PDB file of C-alpha atoms in Angstrom:
ATOM      1  CA  MET A  25      -0.551  -9.175  10.480  1.00  0.00           C
ATOM      2  CA  SER A  26       2.942  -7.859   9.883  1.00  0.00           C
ATOM      3  CA  SER A  27       4.643  -8.846   6.681  1.00  0.00           C
ATOM      4  CA  LEU A  28       8.117  -9.165   5.506  1.00  0.00           C
ATOM      5  CA  GLU A  29       7.340  -6.400   2.580  1.00  0.00           C
ATOM      6  CA  THR A  30       7.042  -3.632   5.268  1.00  0.00           C
ATOM      7  CA  PHE A  31      10.564  -3.975   6.643  1.00  0.00           C
ATOM      8  CA  PRO A  32      13.787  -2.531   4.971  1.00  0.00           C
ATOM      9  CA  PRO A  33      15.863  -5.193   3.200  1.00  0.00           C
ATOM     10  CA  LEU A  34      18.575  -6.944   5.385  1.00  0.00           C
ATOM     11  CA  PRO A  35      22.153  -7.410   4.185  1.00  0.00           C
ATOM     12  CA  ALA A  36      22.873 -11.088   3.088  1.00  0.00           C
ATOM     13  CA  ALA A  37      25.688 -10.794   5.842  1.00  0.00           C
ATOM     14  CA  SER A  38      27.394  -8.317   7.787  1.00  0.00           C
ATOM     15  CA  ASN A  39      31.257  -7.658   7.484  1.00  0.00           C
ATOM     16  CA  THR A  40      31.764 -10.233  10.331  1.00  0.00           C
ATOM     17  CA  ALA A  41      30.022 -13.060   8.444  1.00  0.00           C
ATOM     18  CA  HIS A  42      31.258 -15.369   5.691  1.00  0.00           C
ATOM     19  CA  ALA A  43      29.264 -17.347   3.028  1.00  0.00           C
ATOM     20  CA  PHE A  44      29.439 -21.028   2.936  1.00  0.00           C
ATOM     21  CA  CYS A  45      28.293 -23.981   0.801  1.00  0.00           C
ATOM     22  CA  GLU A  46      27.243 -27.276   2.582  1.00  0.00           C
ATOM     23  CA  ARG A  47      26.183 -30.401   0.890  1.00  0.00           C
ATOM     24  CA  ALA A  48      23.325 -32.361   2.411  1.00  0.00           C
ATOM     25  CA  GLY A  49      23.511 -36.004   2.742  1.00  0.00           C
ATOM     26  CA  ASP A  50      21.899 -36.352  -0.516  1.00  0.00           C
ATOM     27  CA  GLY A  51      24.530 -34.170  -2.259  1.00  0.00           C
ATOM     28  CA  TYR A  52      22.335 -31.098  -2.711  1.00  0.00           C
ATOM     29  CA  PRO A  53      24.232 -27.775  -1.928  1.00  0.00           C
ATOM     30  CA  LEU A  54      22.968 -25.511   0.586  1.00  0.00           C
ATOM     31  CA  GLY A  55      24.024 -21.857   0.986  1.00  0.00           C
ATOM     32  CA  GLY A  56      24.403 -20.075   4.237  1.00  0.00           C
ATOM     33  CA  PHE A  57      26.290 -17.506   6.316  1.00  0.00           C
ATOM     34  CA  CYS A  58      28.478 -17.963   9.447  1.00  0.00           C
ATOM     35  CA  TRP A  59      29.439 -15.519  12.092  1.00  0.00           C
ATOM     36  CA  ARG A  60      32.512 -17.062  13.794  1.00  0.00           C
ATOM     37  CA  HIS A  61      34.823 -15.764  16.450  1.00  0.00           C
ATOM     38  CA  GLN A  62      38.412 -15.900  15.790  1.00  0.00           C
ATOM     39  CA  LEU A  63      39.585 -17.883  18.858  1.00  0.00           C
ATOM     40  CA  PRO A  64      38.246 -21.443  19.181  1.00  0.00           C
ATOM     41  CA  ASP A  65      36.381 -22.035  22.642  1.00  0.00           C
ATOM     42  CA  SER A  66      34.697 -25.366  23.326  1.00  0.00           C
ATOM     43  CA  SER A  67      32.433 -23.715  25.916  1.00  0.00           C
ATOM     44  CA  ARG A  68      31.011 -21.188  23.410  1.00  0.00           C
ATOM     45  CA  PRO A  69      27.764 -22.142  21.969  1.00  0.00           C
ATOM     46  CA  VAL A  70      26.961 -22.166  18.255  1.00  0.00           C
ATOM     47  CA  VAL A  71      23.369 -21.187  17.267  1.00  0.00           C
ATOM     48  CA  ILE A  72      21.755 -22.399  14.053  1.00  0.00           C
ATOM     49  CA  ILE A  73      18.862 -20.290  12.893  1.00  0.00           C
ATOM     50  CA  ASN A  74      16.005 -22.259  11.142  1.00  0.00           C
ATOM     51  CA  ALA A  75      14.030 -19.837   8.869  1.00  0.00           C
ATOM     52  CA  ALA A  76      10.426 -19.756   8.383  1.00  0.00           C
ATOM     53  CA  THR A  77       8.717 -21.262   5.321  1.00  0.00           C
ATOM     54  CA  SER A  78      10.050 -19.532   2.210  1.00  0.00           C
ATOM     55  CA  VAL A  79      11.719 -16.742   4.027  1.00  0.00           C
ATOM     56  CA  ARG A  80      15.368 -16.103   2.980  1.00  0.00           C
ATOM     57  CA  CYS A  81      18.065 -16.518   5.655  1.00  0.00           C
ATOM     58  CA  SER A  82      19.270 -12.960   5.160  1.00  0.00           C
ATOM     59  CA  TYR A  83      16.094 -11.838   6.940  1.00  0.00           C
ATOM     60  CA  TYR A  84      17.724 -12.937  10.154  1.00  0.00           C
ATOM     61  CA  ALA A  85      21.028 -11.394   9.598  1.00  0.00           C
ATOM     62  CA  ARG A  86      20.771  -8.707  12.067  1.00  0.00           C
ATOM     63  CA  PHE A  87      19.466 -11.012  14.808  1.00  0.00           C
ATOM     64  CA  ALA A  88      22.304 -13.354  13.921  1.00  0.00           C
ATOM     65  CA  GLN A  89      24.807 -10.341  14.504  1.00  0.00           C
ATOM     66  CA  TYR A  90      23.178  -9.591  17.671  1.00  0.00           C
ATOM     67  CA  LEU A  91      23.720 -13.134  18.959  1.00  0.00           C
ATOM     68  CA  PHE A  92      27.377 -13.069  17.599  1.00  0.00           C
ATOM     69  CA  SER A  93      27.921  -9.716  19.543  1.00  0.00           C
ATOM     70  CA  HIS A  94      26.864 -11.527  22.862  1.00  0.00           C
ATOM     71  CA  GLY A  95      29.462 -14.344  22.433  1.00  0.00           C
ATOM     72  CA  PHE A  96      27.770 -16.842  20.324  1.00  0.00           C
ATOM     73  CA  ASP A  97      29.030 -18.292  16.960  1.00  0.00           C
ATOM     74  CA  VAL A  98      26.054 -18.277  14.534  1.00  0.00           C
ATOM     75  CA  MET A  99      24.994 -20.029  11.331  1.00  0.00           C
ATOM     76  CA  THR A 100      22.149 -19.157   9.021  1.00  0.00           C
ATOM     77  CA  TYR A 101      21.034 -20.997   5.913  1.00  0.00           C
ATOM     78  CA  ASP A 102      18.446 -21.311   3.233  1.00  0.00           C
ATOM     79  CA  TYR A 103      16.440 -24.585   2.771  1.00  0.00           C
ATOM     80  CA  ARG A 104      16.622 -26.182  -0.580  1.00  0.00           C
ATOM     81  CA  GLY A 105      14.605 -24.205  -3.167  1.00  0.00           C
ATOM     82  CA  ILE A 106      15.037 -20.938  -1.329  1.00  0.00           C
ATOM     83  CA  GLY A 107      17.457 -18.024  -1.579  1.00  0.00           C
ATOM     84  CA  GLU A 108      21.059 -19.243  -1.575  1.00  0.00           C
ATOM     85  CA  SER A 109      19.950 -22.774  -2.062  1.00  0.00           C
ATOM     86  CA  ARG A 110      17.623 -22.095  -5.113  1.00  0.00           C
ATOM     87  CA  PRO A 111      18.001 -24.443  -8.048  1.00  0.00           C
ATOM     88  CA  ALA A 112      18.420 -23.024 -11.651  1.00  0.00           C
ATOM     89  CA  ALA A 113      14.768 -24.139 -12.289  1.00  0.00           C
ATOM     90  CA  MET A 114      12.035 -24.284  -9.677  1.00  0.00           C
ATOM     91  CA  ARG A 115       9.419 -25.989 -11.740  1.00  0.00           C
ATOM     92  CA  HIS A 116       8.807 -29.448 -10.463  1.00  0.00           C
ATOM     93  CA  PHE A 117      11.786 -29.076  -8.077  1.00  0.00           C
ATOM     94  CA  LYS A 118      11.504 -31.781  -5.408  1.00  0.00           C
ATOM     95  CA  ALA A 119      11.577 -30.604  -1.835  1.00  0.00           C
ATOM     96  CA  SER A 120       9.409 -31.026   1.269  1.00  0.00           C
ATOM     97  CA  TRP A 121       9.145 -29.775   4.767  1.00  0.00           C
ATOM     98  CA  THR A 122      10.509 -33.038   5.851  1.00  0.00           C
ATOM     99  CA  ASP A 123      13.489 -32.773   3.456  1.00  0.00           C
ATOM    100  CA  TRP A 124      14.176 -29.254   5.030  1.00  0.00           C
ATOM    101  CA  GLY A 125      14.612 -30.762   8.398  1.00  0.00           C
ATOM    102  CA  ALA A 126      15.737 -34.254   7.931  1.00  0.00           C
ATOM    103  CA  LEU A 127      18.158 -33.343   5.284  1.00  0.00           C
ATOM    104  CA  ASP A 128      18.926 -29.628   5.346  1.00  0.00           C
ATOM    105  CA  PHE A 129      18.887 -28.924   8.984  1.00  0.00           C
ATOM    106  CA  GLU A 130      20.821 -32.086   9.578  1.00  0.00           C
ATOM    107  CA  ALA A 131      23.474 -30.880   7.185  1.00  0.00           C
ATOM    108  CA  MET A 132      23.759 -27.743   9.433  1.00  0.00           C
ATOM    109  CA  LEU A 133      24.147 -30.025  12.437  1.00  0.00           C
ATOM    110  CA  GLN A 134      26.771 -32.006  10.832  1.00  0.00           C
ATOM    111  CA  ARG A 135      28.629 -28.805   9.753  1.00  0.00           C
ATOM    112  CA  ALA A 136      28.293 -27.446  13.334  1.00  0.00           C
ATOM    113  CA  ALA A 137      30.042 -30.626  14.620  1.00  0.00           C
ATOM    114  CA  ARG A 138      32.778 -30.401  12.157  1.00  0.00           C
ATOM    115  CA  GLU A 139      33.511 -26.711  12.244  1.00  0.00           C
ATOM    116  CA  PHE A 140      32.864 -26.199  16.015  1.00  0.00           C
ATOM    117  CA  PRO A 141      33.831 -29.426  17.547  1.00  0.00           C
ATOM    118  CA  GLY A 142      32.834 -29.974  21.177  1.00  0.00           C
ATOM    119  CA  GLN A 143      30.670 -26.617  21.386  1.00  0.00           C
ATOM    120  CA  PRO A 144      27.209 -26.764  22.447  1.00  0.00           C
ATOM    121  CA  VAL A 145      24.585 -26.510  19.786  1.00  0.00           C
ATOM    122  CA  ASP A 146      21.502 -24.267  20.134  1.00  0.00           C
ATOM    123  CA  VAL A 147      18.661 -23.512  17.586  1.00  0.00           C
ATOM    124  CA  VAL A 148      16.396 -20.552  17.134  1.00  0.00           C
ATOM    125  CA  GLY A 149      13.411 -21.626  14.774  1.00  0.00           C
ATOM    126  CA  HIS A 150      10.898 -19.318  13.395  1.00  0.00           C
ATOM    127  CA  SER A 151       7.560 -20.658  12.402  1.00  0.00           C
ATOM    128  CA  PHE A 152       8.234 -24.071  10.464  1.00  0.00           C
ATOM    129  CA  GLY A 153      11.950 -23.590  11.552  1.00  0.00           C
ATOM    130  CA  GLY A 154      10.770 -24.737  15.142  1.00  0.00           C
ATOM    131  CA  CYS A 155       9.236 -27.946  13.565  1.00  0.00           C
ATOM    132  CA  ALA A 156      12.379 -28.488  11.347  1.00  0.00           C
ATOM    133  CA  ALA A 157      14.410 -28.712  14.677  1.00  0.00           C
ATOM    134  CA  GLY A 158      12.572 -31.930  15.486  1.00  0.00           C
ATOM    135  CA  LEU A 159      13.136 -33.703  12.220  1.00  0.00           C
ATOM    136  CA  ALA A 160      16.943 -33.936  12.064  1.00  0.00           C
ATOM    137  CA  PRO A 161      18.454 -37.403  12.940  1.00  0.00           C
ATOM    138  CA  SER A 162      21.151 -35.654  14.903  1.00  0.00           C
ATOM    139  CA  SER A 163      18.628 -33.338  16.849  1.00  0.00           C
ATOM    140  CA  ALA A 164      19.408 -35.246  20.093  1.00  0.00           C
ATOM    141  CA  GLN A 165      22.461 -33.164  20.415  1.00  0.00           C
ATOM    142  CA  LEU A 166      20.654 -29.894  20.765  1.00  0.00           C
ATOM    143  CA  ARG A 167      21.302 -28.149  24.007  1.00  0.00           C
ATOM    144  CA  ARG A 168      18.701 -25.249  23.987  1.00  0.00           C
ATOM    145  CA  LEU A 169      15.815 -24.291  21.497  1.00  0.00           C
ATOM    146  CA  VAL A 170      13.986 -21.115  21.220  1.00  0.00           C
ATOM    147  CA  THR A 171      11.001 -21.063  18.746  1.00  0.00           C
ATOM    148  CA  VAL A 172       8.946 -18.038  17.588  1.00  0.00           C
ATOM    149  CA  GLY A 173       5.511 -18.568  16.206  1.00  0.00           C
ATOM    150  CA  ALA A 174       6.473 -22.235  15.562  1.00  0.00           C
ATOM    151  CA  GLN A 175       3.814 -24.557  14.289  1.00  0.00           C
ATOM    152  CA  PHE A 176       3.039 -26.505  11.039  1.00  0.00           C
ATOM    153  CA  ALA A 177      -0.055 -24.754   9.589  1.00  0.00           C
ATOM    154  CA  TYR A 178      -2.992 -26.808  10.563  1.00  0.00           C
ATOM    155  CA  TRP A 179      -5.892 -24.489   9.449  1.00  0.00           C
ATOM    156  CA  ARG A 180      -8.247 -25.031  12.393  1.00  0.00           C
ATOM    157  CA  ASP A 181      -5.588 -23.585  14.663  1.00  0.00           C
ATOM    158  CA  TYR A 182      -5.483 -20.292  12.739  1.00  0.00           C
ATOM    159  CA  ALA A 183      -6.895 -17.183  14.831  1.00  0.00           C
ATOM    160  CA  SER A 184     -10.693 -17.305  14.306  1.00  0.00           C
ATOM    161  CA  ASP A 185     -11.087 -13.749  13.094  1.00  0.00           C
ATOM    162  CA  SER A 186      -8.738 -14.462  10.058  1.00  0.00           C
ATOM    163  CA  ARG A 187      -9.145 -18.243   9.689  1.00  0.00           C
ATOM    164  CA  TRP A 188     -11.174 -18.329   6.505  1.00  0.00           C
ATOM    165  CA  GLN A 189      -8.942 -15.721   4.781  1.00  0.00           C
ATOM    166  CA  LEU A 190      -5.786 -17.542   5.629  1.00  0.00           C
ATOM    167  CA  PHE A 191      -7.507 -20.722   4.524  1.00  0.00           C
ATOM    168  CA  GLY A 192      -8.480 -19.330   1.182  1.00  0.00           C
ATOM    169  CA  LYS A 193      -4.881 -17.932   0.662  1.00  0.00           C
ATOM    170  CA  TRP A 194      -2.675 -20.815   1.765  1.00  0.00           C
ATOM    171  CA  HIS A 195      -4.954 -23.873   1.424  1.00  0.00           C
ATOM    172  CA  VAL A 196      -6.899 -23.124  -1.736  1.00  0.00           C
ATOM    173  CA  LEU A 197      -5.089 -20.359  -3.935  1.00  0.00           C
ATOM    174  CA  MET A 198      -1.526 -21.321  -3.086  1.00  0.00           C
ATOM    175  CA  PRO A 199      -1.914 -25.100  -4.086  1.00  0.00           C
ATOM    176  CA  LEU A 200      -3.958 -24.085  -7.267  1.00  0.00           C
ATOM    177  CA  LEU A 201      -1.232 -21.819  -8.314  1.00  0.00           C
ATOM    178  CA  THR A 202       1.411 -24.426  -7.625  1.00  0.00           C
ATOM    179  CA  ARG A 203      -0.466 -27.067  -9.841  1.00  0.00           C
ATOM    180  CA  LEU A 204      -0.468 -24.489 -12.643  1.00  0.00           C
ATOM    181  CA  PHE A 205       3.331 -23.396 -12.363  1.00  0.00           C
ATOM    182  CA  GLY A 206       4.749 -26.533 -10.995  1.00  0.00           C
ATOM    183  CA  TYR A 207       5.898 -24.515  -8.045  1.00  0.00           C
ATOM    184  CA  PHE A 208       4.355 -21.549  -5.979  1.00  0.00           C
ATOM    185  CA  PRO A 209       5.444 -18.277  -7.508  1.00  0.00           C
ATOM    186  CA  GLY A 210       5.260 -16.366  -4.324  1.00  0.00           C
ATOM    187  CA  LYS A 211       7.819 -13.796  -5.083  1.00  0.00           C
ATOM    188  CA  ARG A 212       5.904 -12.173  -7.957  1.00  0.00           C
ATOM    189  CA  LEU A 213       2.864 -12.070  -5.762  1.00  0.00           C
ATOM    190  CA  GLY A 214       4.716 -10.500  -2.992  1.00  0.00           C
ATOM    191  CA  TRP A 215       3.979 -13.672  -0.721  1.00  0.00           C
ATOM    192  CA  LEU A 216       7.376 -14.647   0.526  1.00  0.00           C
ATOM    193  CA  GLU A 217       9.771 -16.460  -1.829  1.00  0.00           C
ATOM    194  CA  ASP A 218       8.998 -18.879  -4.619  1.00  0.00           C
ATOM    195  CA  THR A 219       8.398 -22.337  -2.933  1.00  0.00           C
ATOM    196  CA  PRO A 220       8.751 -25.929  -4.093  1.00  0.00           C
ATOM    197  CA  ALA A 221       5.619 -27.790  -4.806  1.00  0.00           C
ATOM    198  CA  GLY A 222       6.397 -30.482  -2.274  1.00  0.00           C
ATOM    199  CA  VAL A 223       6.443 -27.818   0.501  1.00  0.00           C
ATOM    200  CA  VAL A 224       3.133 -26.314  -0.560  1.00  0.00           C
ATOM    201  CA  LYS A 225       1.540 -29.919  -0.401  1.00  0.00           C
ATOM    202  CA  ASP A 226       2.986 -30.141   3.154  1.00  0.00           C
ATOM    203  CA  TRP A 227       1.651 -26.695   4.085  1.00  0.00           C
ATOM    204  CA  SER A 228      -1.725 -26.982   2.519  1.00  0.00           C
ATOM    205  CA  THR A 229      -2.785 -30.540   3.738  1.00  0.00           C
ATOM    206  CA  ARG A 230      -5.670 -30.215   5.991  1.00  0.00           C
ATOM    207  CA  THR A 231      -4.529 -32.598   8.844  1.00  0.00           C
ATOM    208  CA  ALA A 232      -3.712 -31.902  12.352  1.00  0.00           C
ATOM    209  CA  ALA A 233      -0.931 -34.524  12.591  1.00  0.00           C
ATOM    210  CA  TYR A 234       2.678 -33.723  10.964  1.00  0.00           C
ATOM    211  CA  GLU A 235       3.150 -37.411  10.353  1.00  0.00           C
ATOM    212  CA  LEU A 236       0.056 -37.438   8.128  1.00  0.00           C
ATOM    213  CA  ARG A 237       1.566 -34.685   5.979  1.00  0.00           C
ATOM    214  CA  PRO A 238       2.545 -35.855   2.471  1.00  0.00           C
ATOM    215  CA  SER A 239       6.292 -36.015   3.497  1.00  0.00           C
ATOM    216  CA  GLY A 240       5.554 -37.280   6.936  1.00  0.00           C
ATOM    217  CA  LYS A 241       6.565 -40.648   8.412  1.00  0.00           C
ATOM    218  CA  ALA A 242       5.087 -42.744  11.010  1.00  0.00           C
ATOM    219  CA  LEU A 243       5.457 -40.980  14.262  1.00  0.00           C
ATOM    220  CA  VAL A 244       7.878 -43.528  15.729  1.00  0.00           C
ATOM    221  CA  ASP A 245      10.259 -42.759  12.864  1.00  0.00           C
ATOM    222  CA  LEU A 246      10.184 -38.892  13.500  1.00  0.00           C
ATOM    223  CA  PRO A 247      13.147 -37.826  15.566  1.00  0.00           C
ATOM    224  CA  PHE A 248      11.163 -35.176  17.741  1.00  0.00           C
ATOM    225  CA  ALA A 249      10.997 -37.521  20.826  1.00  0.00           C
ATOM    226  CA  GLN A 250      14.818 -37.662  20.974  1.00  0.00           C
ATOM    227  CA  VAL A 251      15.170 -33.876  21.441  1.00  0.00           C
ATOM    228  CA  THR A 252      15.889 -33.129  25.124  1.00  0.00           C
ATOM    229  CA  ALA A 253      16.744 -29.472  24.639  1.00  0.00           C
ATOM    230  CA  GLN A 254      15.637 -26.847  27.043  1.00  0.00           C
ATOM    231  CA  THR A 255      12.719 -25.489  24.970  1.00  0.00           C
ATOM    232  CA  LEU A 256      11.217 -21.914  24.989  1.00  0.00           C
ATOM    233  CA  ALA A 257       8.206 -21.288  22.621  1.00  0.00           C
ATOM    234  CA  ILE A 258       7.526 -17.706  22.180  1.00  0.00           C
ATOM    235  CA  SER A 259       4.209 -16.709  20.665  1.00  0.00           C
ATOM    236  CA  LEU A 260       2.599 -13.485  20.048  1.00  0.00           C
ATOM    237  CA  THR A 261      -1.176 -12.798  20.551  1.00  0.00           C
ATOM    238  CA  ASP A 262      -1.605 -10.895  17.314  1.00  0.00           C
ATOM    239  CA  ASP A 263       0.045 -13.777  15.221  1.00  0.00           C
ATOM    240  CA  PRO A 264      -2.840 -15.473  13.399  1.00  0.00           C
ATOM    241  CA  PHE A 265      -0.720 -18.503  12.671  1.00  0.00           C
ATOM    242  CA  GLY A 266       0.862 -18.840  16.174  1.00  0.00           C
ATOM    243  CA  THR A 267      -2.294 -19.259  18.359  1.00  0.00           C
ATOM    244  CA  VAL A 268      -1.958 -21.169  21.643  1.00  0.00           C
ATOM    245  CA  ALA A 269      -3.462 -24.414  20.038  1.00  0.00           C
ATOM    246  CA  ALA A 270      -0.992 -24.271  17.199  1.00  0.00           C
ATOM    247  CA  ILE A 271       2.027 -23.668  19.415  1.00  0.00           C
ATOM    248  CA  GLU A 272       1.066 -26.367  21.793  1.00  0.00           C
ATOM    249  CA  ARG A 273       0.237 -28.933  18.851  1.00  0.00           C
ATOM    250  CA  LEU A 274       3.944 -28.550  17.833  1.00  0.00           C
ATOM    251  CA  LEU A 275       5.210 -28.530  21.473  1.00  0.00           C
ATOM    252  CA  GLY A 276       3.457 -31.816  21.990  1.00  0.00           C
ATOM    253  CA  TYR A 277       5.795 -33.560  19.681  1.00  0.00           C
ATOM    254  CA  PHE A 278       8.780 -32.544  21.657  1.00  0.00           C
ATOM    255  CA  ARG A 279       7.636 -34.672  24.678  1.00  0.00           C
ATOM    256  CA  SER A 280      11.132 -35.332  25.924  1.00  0.00           C
ATOM    257  CA  SER A 281      12.104 -31.751  26.308  1.00  0.00           C
ATOM    258  CA  PRO A 282      11.419 -29.534  29.250  1.00  0.00           C
ATOM    259  CA  ARG A 283       9.104 -26.940  27.645  1.00  0.00           C
ATOM    260  CA  SER A 284       7.969 -23.273  28.467  1.00  0.00           C
ATOM    261  CA  HIS A 285       5.446 -21.323  26.437  1.00  0.00           C
ATOM    262  CA  LEU A 286       5.742 -17.537  26.737  1.00  0.00           C
ATOM    263  CA  ARG A 287       2.790 -15.578  25.480  1.00  0.00           C
ATOM    264  CA  ILE A 288       3.484 -11.840  24.524  1.00  0.00           C
ATOM    265  CA  ALA A 289       0.889  -9.204  23.552  1.00  0.00           C
ATOM    266  CA  PRO A 290       2.093  -6.104  21.777  1.00  0.00           C
ATOM    267  CA  GLY A 291       0.737  -4.007  24.522  1.00  0.00           C
ATOM    268  CA  ASP A 292       3.202  -5.747  26.922  1.00  0.00           C
ATOM    269  CA  ILE A 293       6.010  -4.002  25.187  1.00  0.00           C
ATOM    270  CA  ASP A 294       3.925  -0.793  24.424  1.00  0.00           C
ATOM    271  CA  GLU A 295       3.471  -1.733  20.755  1.00  0.00           C
ATOM    272  CA  VAL A 296       0.298  -1.971  18.671  1.00  0.00           C
ATOM    273  CA  GLN A 297       1.410  -4.819  16.437  1.00  0.00           C
ATOM    274  CA  ILE A 298       4.136  -7.589  16.217  1.00  0.00           C
ATOM    275  CA  GLY A 299       2.550 -10.474  14.200  1.00  0.00           C
ATOM    276  CA  HIS A 300       4.126 -13.477  12.749  1.00  0.00           C
ATOM    277  CA  PHE A 301       7.376 -11.913  11.351  1.00  0.00           C
ATOM    278  CA  ALA A 302       8.390  -8.859  13.242  1.00  0.00           C
ATOM    279  CA  PHE A 303      10.060 -10.306  16.281  1.00  0.00           C
ATOM    280  CA  PHE A 304      13.270 -10.561  14.123  1.00  0.00           C
ATOM    281  CA  HIS A 305      13.059  -6.958  13.051  1.00  0.00           C
ATOM    282  CA  SER A 306      15.832  -4.794  14.639  1.00  0.00           C
ATOM    283  CA  ARG A 307      13.388  -2.304  16.162  1.00  0.00           C
ATOM    284  CA  PHE A 308      12.794  -4.932  18.789  1.00  0.00           C
ATOM    285  CA  GLN A 309      16.340  -5.563  19.477  1.00  0.00           C
ATOM    286  CA  ALA A 310      16.027  -3.930  23.010  1.00  0.00           C
ATOM    287  CA  ARG A 311      12.676  -5.249  24.018  1.00  0.00           C
ATOM    288  CA  LEU A 312      12.194  -8.853  22.484  1.00  0.00           C
ATOM    289  CA  TRP A 313      15.591 -10.096  21.475  1.00  0.00           C
ATOM    290  CA  PRO A 314      17.051 -10.144  24.982  1.00  0.00           C
ATOM    291  CA  ILE A 315      14.326 -12.824  25.854  1.00  0.00           C
ATOM    292  CA  ALA A 316      15.748 -15.266  23.335  1.00  0.00           C
ATOM    293  CA  LEU A 317      19.357 -14.434  24.422  1.00  0.00           C
ATOM    294  CA  GLN A 318      18.851 -15.017  28.082  1.00  0.00           C
ATOM    295  CA  TRP A 319      17.252 -18.472  27.373  1.00  0.00           C
ATOM    296  CA  LEU A 320      20.192 -19.291  25.173  1.00  0.00           C
ATOM    297  CA  GLN A 321      22.736 -18.133  27.777  1.00  0.00           C
ATOM    298  CA  GLN A 322      20.958 -19.548  30.925  1.00  0.00           C
ATOM    299  CA  GLY A 323      18.044 -21.647  30.057  1.00  0.00           C
ATOM    300  CA  GLN A 324      15.585 -19.516  31.850  1.00  0.00           C
ATOM    301  CA  LEU A 325      13.451 -16.373  31.845  1.00  0.00           C
ATOM    302  CA  ALA A 326      14.074 -13.193  33.576  1.00  0.00           C
ATOM    303  CA  ASP A 327      11.770 -12.204  36.412  1.00  0.00           C
ATOM    304  CA  ASP A 328      10.595  -9.168  34.544  1.00  0.00           C
ATOM    305  CA  VAL A 329      10.214 -10.855  31.233  1.00  0.00           C
ATOM    306  CA  PRO A 330       7.020  -9.242  29.342  1.00  0.00           C
ATOM    307  CA  GLY A 331       4.019 -11.605  28.694  1.00  0.00           C
ATOM    308  CA  ARG A 332       2.897 -14.497  30.584  1.00  0.00           C
ATOM    309  CA  VAL A 333       4.122 -18.149  30.810  1.00  0.00           C
ATOM    310  CA  LEU A 334       1.256 -20.453  30.064  1.00  0.00           C
ATOM    311  CA  THR A 335       0.710 -23.920  31.592  1.00  0.00           C
ATOM    312  CA  LEU A 336       0.866 -26.445  28.846  1.00  0.00           C
ATOM    313  CA  SER A 337      -2.380 -28.358  28.350  1.00  0.00           C
ATOM    314  CA  GLU A 338      -2.427 -32.069  29.086  1.00  0.00           C
ATOM    315  CA  PRO A 339      -2.094 -34.229  25.835  1.00  0.00           C
TER     316      PRO A 339
END
């Protein structure tokens, strides 16, 4: 599986971006970056990028710059507890997956409505970031949604050839270390960023239903069903998290959205490996990024798109 550590570090922002601080509904300060065109245009979409669990928003800076160069305004941000939104002390800091969607992503939607009034709002969600798109109370306003490897870590959905290795790492060792330290010290282990204990509980809980995670709510109270955005789920065949079962499990929650699932094998673009993280690496700017761009621009796939479109299983 591709890892973040194999890639060169990305700048926190390019010279076209500016940093911002936005307070969530509960007052928590969230740090992020915005790529904004000088002249306002109510027809220009603004794209919010939702990061994967415990991945800093700076990882998506080049992809954000790419979207900006193709006519979008773009916002990236860190969830509470991560990167630009990290507290002074992580031990026993309270945050959960549902907080990341219902409070933090919601804050970005509120900022977009205020800073870009009247503009369409699109989202690109990586891994859990795709799930977060369905947790915000204002998510009904979304126009288009692109997810990459998006799922919520149900362990039986992991790829069969690495399932037990991933189970031991993320569902046994990670919660044990979290109990010891009061948070998951991922950075010193080279396993992504340090992670709040509540997020670890959500990730490591062994249930197939998001609403049964520790921070979940009754399904009727989750905003997923109000999302009507044209949705493209991109998955990679060598992503051990983003299997067909995992992708479709999350897509099932977006039942009011028109949904497409594009499954890409590395060989489809003459590569050996892509994995869970590398879609957003700049070496794929010419071969993978245009897929997301066209969906955001037109809500459809090109005729010559690599991979194959899967028919979604019946619920």
